[in-house]
């Protein structure tokens, strides 16, 4: 295990002991936080991508459902791929942190194109999502 992972485990154990909660309550709290942050991330990304399509491609008859469903399914598939990557292949969490956004970008782009067959919007969304991914990696 890397030293960064050990540091995180120590910090989490300190939080758990200072809050005086057991493992079940702590895991439940972590699950709630992850779900809420994932929902917020999903909707922010959805509205940003929808805004990009509206601004740069006004002439197309675009349905926001396609973006939303592609985002939702790509998040689910990406999380399953990362779980496989970590548990089966034995990769570290540190490497998964870099693989996850790019896997999501590729899967989202493929799903959106397969759903709409609109190459202009697909390229536009790929570039917009790539900018979001790169900004997310820089800021985090």
CSV table of N, CA and C in Angstrom, one decimal:
chain,number,residue,atom,x,y,z
A,1,UNK,N,0.8,-1.2,0.0
A,1,UNK,CA,0.0,0.0,0.0
A,1,UNK,C,0.9,1.2,0.0
A,2,UNK,N,0.5,2.2,-0.7
A,2,UNK,CA,1.2,3.5,-0.8
A,2,UNK,C,1.1,4.3,0.5
A,3,UNK,N,2.0,5.2,0.7
A,3,UNK,CA,2.0,6.0,1.9
A,3,UNK,C,0.8,6.9,1.9
A,4,UNK,N,0.3,7.4,0.8
A,4,UNK,CA,-0.8,8.2,0.7
A,4,UNK,C,-2.1,7.5,1.1
A,5,UNK,N,-2.2,6.2,0.7
A,5,UNK,CA,-3.4,5.4,1.2
A,5,UNK,C,-3.3,5.2,2.7
A,6,UNK,N,-2.1,4.9,3.2
A,6,UNK,CA,-2.0,4.8,4.7
A,6,UNK,C,-2.4,6.1,5.4
A,7,UNK,N,-2.0,7.2,4.9
A,7,UNK,CA,-2.3,8.5,5.4
A,7,UNK,C,-3.8,8.7,5.5
A,8,UNK,N,-4.5,8.3,4.4
A,8,UNK,CA,-6.0,8.4,4.3
A,8,UNK,C,-6.6,7.5,5.3
A,9,UNK,N,-6.1,6.3,5.5
A,9,UNK,CA,-6.7,5.4,6.4
A,9,UNK,C,-6.6,5.9,7.9
A,10,UNK,N,-5.4,6.5,8.2
A,10,UNK,CA,-5.2,7.0,9.5
A,10,UNK,C,-6.1,8.2,9.7
A,11,UNK,N,-6.3,9.1,8.7
A,11,UNK,CA,-7.2,10.2,8.9
A,11,UNK,C,-8.6,9.8,9.1
A,12,UNK,N,-9.1,8.8,8.3
A,12,UNK,CA,-10.4,8.3,8.4
A,12,UNK,C,-10.6,7.6,9.8
A,13,UNK,N,-9.7,6.9,10.3
A,13,UNK,CA,-9.8,6.3,11.6
A,13,UNK,C,-9.9,7.4,12.7
A,14,UNK,N,-9.1,8.5,12.5
A,14,UNK,CA,-9.1,9.6,13.5
A,14,UNK,C,-10.5,10.2,13.5
A,15,UNK,N,-11.1,10.4,12.3
A,15,UNK,CA,-12.4,11.0,12.2
A,15,UNK,C,-13.5,10.1,12.9
A,16,UNK,N,-13.3,8.8,12.6
A,16,UNK,CA,-14.3,7.8,13.1
A,16,UNK,C,-14.2,7.8,14.6
A,17,UNK,N,-13.0,7.8,15.2
A,17,UNK,CA,-12.9,7.7,16.6
A,17,UNK,C,-13.3,9.1,17.3
A,18,UNK,N,-13.0,10.2,16.7
A,18,UNK,CA,-13.4,11.5,17.3
A,18,UNK,C,-14.9,11.7,17.2
A,19,UNK,N,-15.6,11.1,16.2
A,19,UNK,CA,-17.0,11.2,16.1
A,19,UNK,C,-17.8,10.2,16.9
A,20,UNK,N,-17.0,9.2,17.4
A,20,UNK,CA,-17.5,8.1,18.3
A,20,UNK,C,-18.6,7.3,17.6
A,21,UNK,N,-18.4,6.9,16.3
A,21,UNK,CA,-19.3,6.1,15.6
A,21,UNK,C,-18.7,4.8,15.2
A,22,UNK,N,-19.5,3.7,15.0
A,22,UNK,CA,-19.0,2.4,14.7
A,22,UNK,C,-18.8,2.3,13.2
A,23,UNK,N,-18.3,1.2,12.7
A,23,UNK,CA,-18.0,1.0,11.3
A,23,UNK,C,-19.2,1.1,10.4
A,24,UNK,N,-20.3,0.5,10.8
A,24,UNK,CA,-21.5,0.6,10.0
A,24,UNK,C,-22.0,2.0,9.8
A,25,UNK,N,-22.0,2.8,10.9
A,25,UNK,CA,-22.5,4.2,10.8
A,25,UNK,C,-21.5,5.0,9.9
A,26,UNK,N,-20.2,4.8,10.1
A,26,UNK,CA,-19.2,5.5,9.3
A,26,UNK,C,-19.3,5.1,7.8
A,27,UNK,N,-19.5,3.9,7.5
A,27,UNK,CA,-19.6,3.4,6.1
A,27,UNK,C,-20.9,4.0,5.5
A,28,UNK,N,-22.0,4.0,6.3
A,28,UNK,CA,-23.2,4.6,5.8
A,28,UNK,C,-23.1,6.1,5.5
A,29,UNK,N,-22.4,6.8,6.4
A,29,UNK,CA,-22.1,8.2,6.2
A,29,UNK,C,-21.3,8.5,4.9
A,30,UNK,N,-20.3,7.7,4.7
A,30,UNK,CA,-19.4,7.8,3.5
A,30,UNK,C,-20.2,7.5,2.3
A,31,UNK,N,-21.1,6.5,2.3
A,31,UNK,CA,-22.0,6.2,1.2
A,31,UNK,C,-22.9,7.3,0.8
A,32,UNK,N,-23.5,7.9,1.8
A,32,UNK,CA,-24.4,9.1,1.6
A,32,UNK,C,-23.6,10.2,1.0
A,33,UNK,N,-22.4,10.5,1.5
A,33,UNK,CA,-21.6,11.6,1.0
A,33,UNK,C,-21.2,11.4,-0.5
A,34,UNK,N,-20.8,10.1,-0.8
A,34,UNK,CA,-20.5,9.8,-2.1
A,34,UNK,C,-21.7,9.9,-3.1
A,35,UNK,N,-22.8,9.4,-2.7
A,35,UNK,CA,-24.0,9.5,-3.5
A,35,UNK,C,-24.4,10.9,-3.8
A,36,UNK,N,-24.4,11.7,-2.7
A,36,UNK,CA,-24.8,13.1,-2.9
A,36,UNK,C,-23.8,13.9,-3.8
A,37,UNK,N,-22.5,13.6,-3.6
A,37,UNK,CA,-21.5,14.3,-4.5
A,37,UNK,C,-21.6,13.8,-5.9
A,38,UNK,N,-21.9,12.6,-6.1
A,38,UNK,CA,-22.1,12.0,-7.5
A,38,UNK,C,-23.3,12.6,-8.2
A,39,UNK,N,-24.4,12.8,-7.4
A,39,UNK,CA,-25.6,13.4,-8.0
A,39,UNK,C,-25.3,14.8,-8.4
A,40,UNK,N,-24.7,15.6,-7.5
A,40,UNK,CA,-24.3,17.0,-7.8
A,40,UNK,C,-23.4,17.1,-9.0
A,41,UNK,N,-22.4,16.2,-9.1
A,41,UNK,CA,-21.5,16.2,-10.2
A,41,UNK,C,-22.2,15.9,-11.5
A,42,UNK,N,-23.1,14.9,-11.5
A,42,UNK,CA,-23.9,14.5,-12.6
A,42,UNK,C,-24.7,15.7,-13.2
A,43,UNK,N,-25.4,16.4,-12.3
A,43,UNK,CA,-26.3,17.5,-12.8
A,43,UNK,C,-25.5,18.7,-13.3
A,44,UNK,N,-24.4,19.0,-12.6
A,44,UNK,CA,-23.5,20.1,-13.0
A,44,UNK,C,-22.9,19.8,-14.4
A,45,UNK,N,-22.4,18.6,-14.6
A,45,UNK,CA,-21.9,18.2,-15.9
A,45,UNK,C,-23.0,18.2,-16.9
A,46,UNK,N,-24.1,17.7,-16.6
A,46,UNK,CA,-25.2,17.7,-17.6
A,46,UNK,C,-25.6,19.1,-18.0
A,47,UNK,N,-25.8,20.0,-17.1
A,47,UNK,CA,-26.2,21.4,-17.5
A,47,UNK,C,-25.1,22.1,-18.2
A,48,UNK,N,-23.8,21.9,-17.9
A,48,UNK,CA,-22.7,22.5,-18.6
A,48,UNK,C,-22.7,22.0,-20.1
A,49,UNK,N,-22.8,20.6,-20.2
A,49,UNK,CA,-22.8,20.1,-21.6
A,49,UNK,C,-24.0,20.5,-22.4
A,50,UNK,N,-25.2,20.6,-21.8
A,50,UNK,CA,-26.4,21.1,-22.5
A,50,UNK,C,-26.2,22.5,-22.9
A,51,UNK,N,-25.6,23.3,-22.0
A,51,UNK,CA,-25.3,24.7,-22.3
A,51,UNK,C,-24.4,24.9,-23.5
A,52,UNK,N,-23.3,24.0,-23.5
A,52,UNK,CA,-22.4,24.1,-24.6
A,52,UNK,C,-23.1,23.7,-26.0
A,53,UNK,N,-23.9,22.7,-26.0
A,53,UNK,CA,-24.7,22.4,-27.2
A,53,UNK,C,-25.6,23.5,-27.6
A,54,UNK,N,-26.2,24.2,-26.6
A,54,UNK,CA,-27.1,25.3,-26.9
A,54,UNK,C,-26.4,26.4,-27.5
A,55,UNK,N,-25.2,26.8,-27.0
A,55,UNK,CA,-24.5,27.9,-27.4
A,55,UNK,C,-23.8,27.7,-28.8
A,56,UNK,N,-23.2,26.5,-29.0
A,56,UNK,CA,-22.4,26.3,-30.2
A,56,UNK,C,-23.1,25.6,-31.3
A,57,UNK,N,-24.3,25.1,-31.1
A,57,UNK,CA,-25.0,24.3,-32.1
A,57,UNK,C,-26.5,24.6,-32.0
A,58,UNK,N,-26.9,25.8,-32.3
A,58,UNK,CA,-28.3,26.2,-32.2
A,58,UNK,C,-29.2,25.6,-33.3
A,59,UNK,N,-28.6,25.2,-34.4
A,59,UNK,CA,-29.4,24.8,-35.5
A,59,UNK,C,-29.9,23.3,-35.4
A,60,UNK,N,-29.3,22.6,-34.5
A,60,UNK,CA,-29.6,21.2,-34.3
A,60,UNK,C,-30.9,21.0,-33.5
A,61,UNK,N,-31.6,20.0,-33.8
A,61,UNK,CA,-32.8,19.6,-32.9
A,61,UNK,C,-32.2,18.7,-31.8
A,62,UNK,N,-31.8,19.2,-30.7
A,62,UNK,CA,-31.1,18.4,-29.7
A,62,UNK,C,-32.1,18.1,-28.6
A,63,UNK,N,-32.0,16.8,-28.1
A,63,UNK,CA,-32.8,16.4,-27.0
A,63,UNK,C,-31.8,16.2,-25.8
A,64,UNK,N,-32.1,16.9,-24.7
A,64,UNK,CA,-31.2,16.8,-23.5
A,64,UNK,C,-31.2,15.4,-22.9
A,65,UNK,N,-32.2,14.6,-23.2
A,65,UNK,CA,-32.3,13.3,-22.6
A,65,UNK,C,-31.1,12.4,-23.1
A,66,UNK,N,-30.6,12.6,-24.3
A,66,UNK,CA,-29.5,11.9,-24.8
A,66,UNK,C,-28.2,12.1,-24.0
A,67,UNK,N,-28.0,13.4,-23.7
A,67,UNK,CA,-26.8,13.7,-22.8
A,67,UNK,C,-27.0,13.1,-21.5
A,68,UNK,N,-28.1,13.3,-20.9
A,68,UNK,CA,-28.4,12.8,-19.5
A,68,UNK,C,-28.2,11.3,-19.4
A,69,UNK,N,-28.8,10.5,-20.3
A,69,UNK,CA,-28.7,9.1,-20.3
A,69,UNK,C,-27.3,8.6,-20.6
A,70,UNK,N,-26.6,9.3,-21.5
A,70,UNK,CA,-25.2,8.9,-21.8
A,70,UNK,C,-24.4,9.2,-20.6
A,71,UNK,N,-24.6,10.3,-19.9
A,71,UNK,CA,-23.8,10.6,-18.7
A,71,UNK,C,-24.1,9.6,-17.6
A,72,UNK,N,-25.3,9.3,-17.4
A,72,UNK,CA,-25.7,8.4,-16.3
A,72,UNK,C,-25.2,7.0,-16.5
A,73,UNK,N,-25.3,6.5,-17.7
A,73,UNK,CA,-24.8,5.1,-18.0
A,73,UNK,C,-23.3,5.1,-18.0
A,74,UNK,N,-22.7,6.2,-18.5
A,74,UNK,CA,-21.2,6.2,-18.5
A,74,UNK,C,-20.6,6.2,-17.1
A,75,UNK,N,-21.3,6.9,-16.2
A,75,UNK,CA,-20.8,6.9,-14.8
A,75,UNK,C,-21.0,5.5,-14.2
A,76,UNK,N,-22.0,4.8,-14.5
A,76,UNK,CA,-22.2,3.5,-14.0
A,76,UNK,C,-21.2,2.5,-14.5
A,77,UNK,N,-21.0,2.5,-15.8
A,77,UNK,CA,-20.0,1.6,-16.5
A,77,UNK,C,-18.6,2.0,-16.0
A,78,UNK,N,-18.3,3.3,-15.9
A,78,UNK,CA,-17.0,3.7,-15.5
A,78,UNK,C,-16.7,3.2,-14.1
A,79,UNK,N,-17.6,3.3,-13.2
A,79,UNK,CA,-17.4,2.8,-11.8
A,79,UNK,C,-17.2,1.3,-11.7
A,80,UNK,N,-18.0,0.6,-12.6
A,80,UNK,CA,-17.8,-0.9,-12.6
A,80,UNK,C,-16.4,-1.2,-13.2
A,81,UNK,N,-15.9,-0.5,-14.2
A,81,UNK,CA,-14.6,-0.7,-14.8
A,81,UNK,C,-13.5,-0.4,-13.7
A,82,UNK,N,-13.7,0.6,-13.0
A,82,UNK,CA,-12.7,1.0,-12.0
A,82,UNK,C,-12.7,0.0,-10.8
A,83,UNK,N,-13.9,-0.5,-10.4
A,83,UNK,CA,-13.9,-1.5,-9.4
A,83,UNK,C,-13.2,-2.8,-9.9
A,84,UNK,N,-13.4,-3.2,-11.1
A,84,UNK,CA,-12.7,-4.3,-11.7
A,84,UNK,C,-11.2,-4.0,-11.8
A,85,UNK,N,-10.8,-2.8,-12.2
A,85,UNK,CA,-9.4,-2.4,-12.3
A,85,UNK,C,-8.7,-2.5,-11.0
A,86,UNK,N,-9.4,-2.1,-9.9
A,86,UNK,CA,-8.7,-2.1,-8.6
A,86,UNK,C,-8.7,-3.5,-8.0
A,87,UNK,N,-9.9,-4.1,-8.0
A,87,UNK,CA,-10.0,-5.4,-7.2
A,87,UNK,C,-9.4,-6.6,-8.0
A,88,UNK,N,-9.7,-6.7,-9.3
A,88,UNK,CA,-9.2,-7.9,-10.0
A,88,UNK,C,-7.8,-7.7,-10.5
A,89,UNK,N,-7.5,-6.6,-11.0
A,89,UNK,CA,-6.1,-6.3,-11.6
A,89,UNK,C,-5.1,-5.9,-10.5
A,90,UNK,N,-5.6,-5.6,-9.3
A,90,UNK,CA,-4.8,-5.2,-8.2
A,90,UNK,C,-4.1,-3.8,-8.3
A,91,UNK,N,-4.7,-2.9,-9.0
A,91,UNK,CA,-4.2,-1.6,-9.2
A,91,UNK,C,-4.4,-0.8,-7.9
A,92,UNK,N,-3.6,0.3,-7.8
A,92,UNK,CA,-3.7,1.1,-6.6
A,92,UNK,C,-4.8,2.2,-6.9
A,93,UNK,N,-5.2,2.7,-5.8
A,93,UNK,CA,-6.3,3.8,-5.9
A,93,UNK,C,-5.7,5.0,-6.5
A,94,UNK,N,-4.4,5.2,-6.4
A,94,UNK,CA,-3.7,6.4,-7.0
A,94,UNK,C,-3.8,6.3,-8.5
A,95,UNK,N,-3.5,5.1,-9.1
A,95,UNK,CA,-3.6,5.0,-10.5
A,95,UNK,C,-5.1,5.1,-11.0
A,96,UNK,N,-6.0,4.6,-10.2
A,96,UNK,CA,-7.4,4.6,-10.6
A,96,UNK,C,-7.9,6.0,-10.6
A,97,UNK,N,-7.3,6.9,-9.8
A,97,UNK,CA,-7.7,8.3,-9.8
A,97,UNK,C,-7.4,9.0,-11.2
A,98,UNK,N,-6.4,8.5,-11.9
A,98,UNK,CA,-6.1,9.0,-13.2
A,98,UNK,C,-6.8,8.3,-14.3
A,99,UNK,N,-7.1,7.0,-14.1
A,99,UNK,CA,-7.8,6.2,-15.2
A,99,UNK,C,-9.3,6.6,-15.2
A,100,UNK,N,-9.9,6.8,-14.1
A,100,UNK,CA,-11.4,7.0,-14.1
A,100,UNK,C,-11.9,8.1,-14.9
A,101,UNK,N,-11.3,9.3,-14.9
A,101,UNK,CA,-11.9,10.4,-15.7
A,101,UNK,C,-11.8,10.2,-17.2
A,102,UNK,N,-10.7,9.6,-17.6
A,102,UNK,CA,-10.5,9.3,-19.1
A,102,UNK,C,-11.3,8.2,-19.5
A,103,UNK,N,-11.5,7.2,-18.7
A,103,UNK,CA,-12.4,6.1,-19.0
A,103,UNK,C,-13.9,6.6,-19.2
A,104,UNK,N,-14.2,7.5,-18.3
A,104,UNK,CA,-15.6,8.1,-18.3
A,104,UNK,C,-15.7,9.0,-19.6
A,105,UNK,N,-14.7,9.7,-20.0
A,105,UNK,CA,-14.7,10.5,-21.2
A,105,UNK,C,-14.9,9.6,-22.4
A,106,UNK,N,-14.2,8.5,-22.5
A,106,UNK,CA,-14.3,7.7,-23.7
A,106,UNK,C,-15.7,7.0,-23.7
A,107,UNK,N,-16.1,6.4,-22.6
A,107,UNK,CA,-17.4,5.7,-22.5
A,107,UNK,C,-18.5,6.7,-22.8
A,108,UNK,N,-18.5,7.9,-22.3
A,108,UNK,CA,-19.6,8.9,-22.5
A,108,UNK,C,-19.6,9.2,-24.0
A,109,UNK,N,-18.5,9.4,-24.6
A,109,UNK,CA,-18.5,9.8,-26.0
A,109,UNK,C,-19.0,8.7,-26.9
A,110,UNK,N,-18.6,7.5,-26.6
A,110,UNK,CA,-19.1,6.3,-27.4
A,110,UNK,C,-20.6,6.2,-27.2
A,111,UNK,N,-21.1,6.2,-26.0
A,111,UNK,CA,-22.5,6.1,-25.7
A,111,UNK,C,-23.4,7.2,-26.4
A,112,UNK,N,-22.9,8.4,-26.3
A,112,UNK,CA,-23.6,9.5,-26.9
A,112,UNK,C,-23.7,9.3,-28.5
A,113,UNK,N,-22.6,9.0,-29.1
A,113,UNK,CA,-22.6,8.8,-30.5
A,113,UNK,C,-23.4,7.6,-30.9
A,114,UNK,N,-23.4,6.5,-30.2
A,114,UNK,CA,-24.2,5.4,-30.5
A,114,UNK,C,-25.7,5.7,-30.4
A,115,UNK,N,-26.0,6.6,-29.5
A,115,UNK,CA,-27.4,6.9,-29.2
A,115,UNK,C,-27.9,7.9,-30.2
A,116,UNK,N,-27.1,8.9,-30.7
A,116,UNK,CA,-27.6,9.9,-31.5
A,116,UNK,C,-27.2,9.9,-33.0
A,117,UNK,N,-26.0,9.3,-33.2
A,117,UNK,CA,-25.4,9.3,-34.6
A,117,UNK,C,-25.1,10.7,-35.1
A,118,UNK,N,-25.0,11.7,-34.2
A,118,UNK,CA,-24.7,13.0,-34.6
A,118,UNK,C,-23.3,13.3,-34.3
A,119,UNK,N,-22.4,13.3,-35.4
A,119,UNK,CA,-21.0,13.5,-35.1
A,119,UNK,C,-20.6,14.9,-34.7
A,120,UNK,N,-21.3,15.9,-35.2
A,120,UNK,CA,-21.0,17.3,-34.8
A,120,UNK,C,-21.2,17.5,-33.3
A,121,UNK,N,-22.3,17.1,-32.8
A,121,UNK,CA,-22.6,17.3,-31.4
A,121,UNK,C,-21.6,16.4,-30.6
A,122,UNK,N,-21.3,15.2,-31.1
A,122,UNK,CA,-20.4,14.3,-30.4
A,122,UNK,C,-19.1,14.9,-30.2
A,123,UNK,N,-18.5,15.5,-31.3
A,123,UNK,CA,-17.2,16.1,-31.2
A,123,UNK,C,-17.3,17.3,-30.2
A,124,UNK,N,-18.3,18.1,-30.3
A,124,UNK,CA,-18.5,19.2,-29.4
A,124,UNK,C,-18.5,18.8,-27.9
A,125,UNK,N,-19.3,17.7,-27.7
A,125,UNK,CA,-19.4,17.3,-26.3
A,125,UNK,C,-18.1,16.6,-25.8
A,126,UNK,N,-17.4,15.9,-26.7
A,126,UNK,CA,-16.1,15.3,-26.4
A,126,UNK,C,-15.1,16.4,-25.9
A,127,UNK,N,-15.1,17.5,-26.7
A,127,UNK,CA,-14.1,18.6,-26.3
A,127,UNK,C,-14.6,19.2,-25.0
A,128,UNK,N,-15.8,19.5,-24.9
A,128,UNK,CA,-16.3,20.1,-23.6
A,128,UNK,C,-16.1,19.2,-22.4
A,129,UNK,N,-16.4,17.9,-22.5
A,129,UNK,CA,-16.1,17.0,-21.4
A,129,UNK,C,-14.6,16.8,-21.2
A,130,UNK,N,-13.8,16.8,-22.2
A,130,UNK,CA,-12.4,16.7,-22.0
A,130,UNK,C,-11.9,17.9,-21.2
A,131,UNK,N,-12.4,19.1,-21.5
A,131,UNK,CA,-12.0,20.3,-20.8
A,131,UNK,C,-12.5,20.2,-19.3
A,132,UNK,N,-13.7,19.7,-19.1
A,132,UNK,CA,-14.1,19.4,-17.7
A,132,UNK,C,-13.2,18.4,-17.0
A,133,UNK,N,-12.9,17.4,-17.7
A,133,UNK,CA,-12.0,16.3,-17.1
A,133,UNK,C,-10.6,16.9,-16.7
A,134,UNK,N,-10.0,17.7,-17.6
A,134,UNK,CA,-8.7,18.2,-17.4
A,134,UNK,C,-8.8,19.2,-16.3
A,135,UNK,N,-9.8,20.1,-16.3
A,135,UNK,CA,-9.9,21.1,-15.2
A,135,UNK,C,-10.1,20.3,-13.8
A,136,UNK,N,-10.9,19.3,-13.8
A,136,UNK,CA,-11.1,18.5,-12.6
A,136,UNK,C,-9.8,17.9,-12.1
A,137,UNK,N,-9.0,17.4,-13.0
A,137,UNK,CA,-7.7,16.8,-12.6
A,137,UNK,C,-6.7,17.9,-12.1
A,138,UNK,N,-6.8,19.0,-12.7
A,138,UNK,CA,-5.9,20.1,-12.2
A,138,UNK,C,-6.3,20.6,-10.9
A,139,UNK,N,-7.6,20.8,-10.7
A,139,UNK,CA,-8.1,21.4,-9.4
A,139,UNK,C,-8.1,20.4,-8.3
A,140,UNK,N,-8.2,19.1,-8.5
A,140,UNK,CA,-8.2,18.2,-7.4
A,140,UNK,C,-6.9,17.6,-7.3
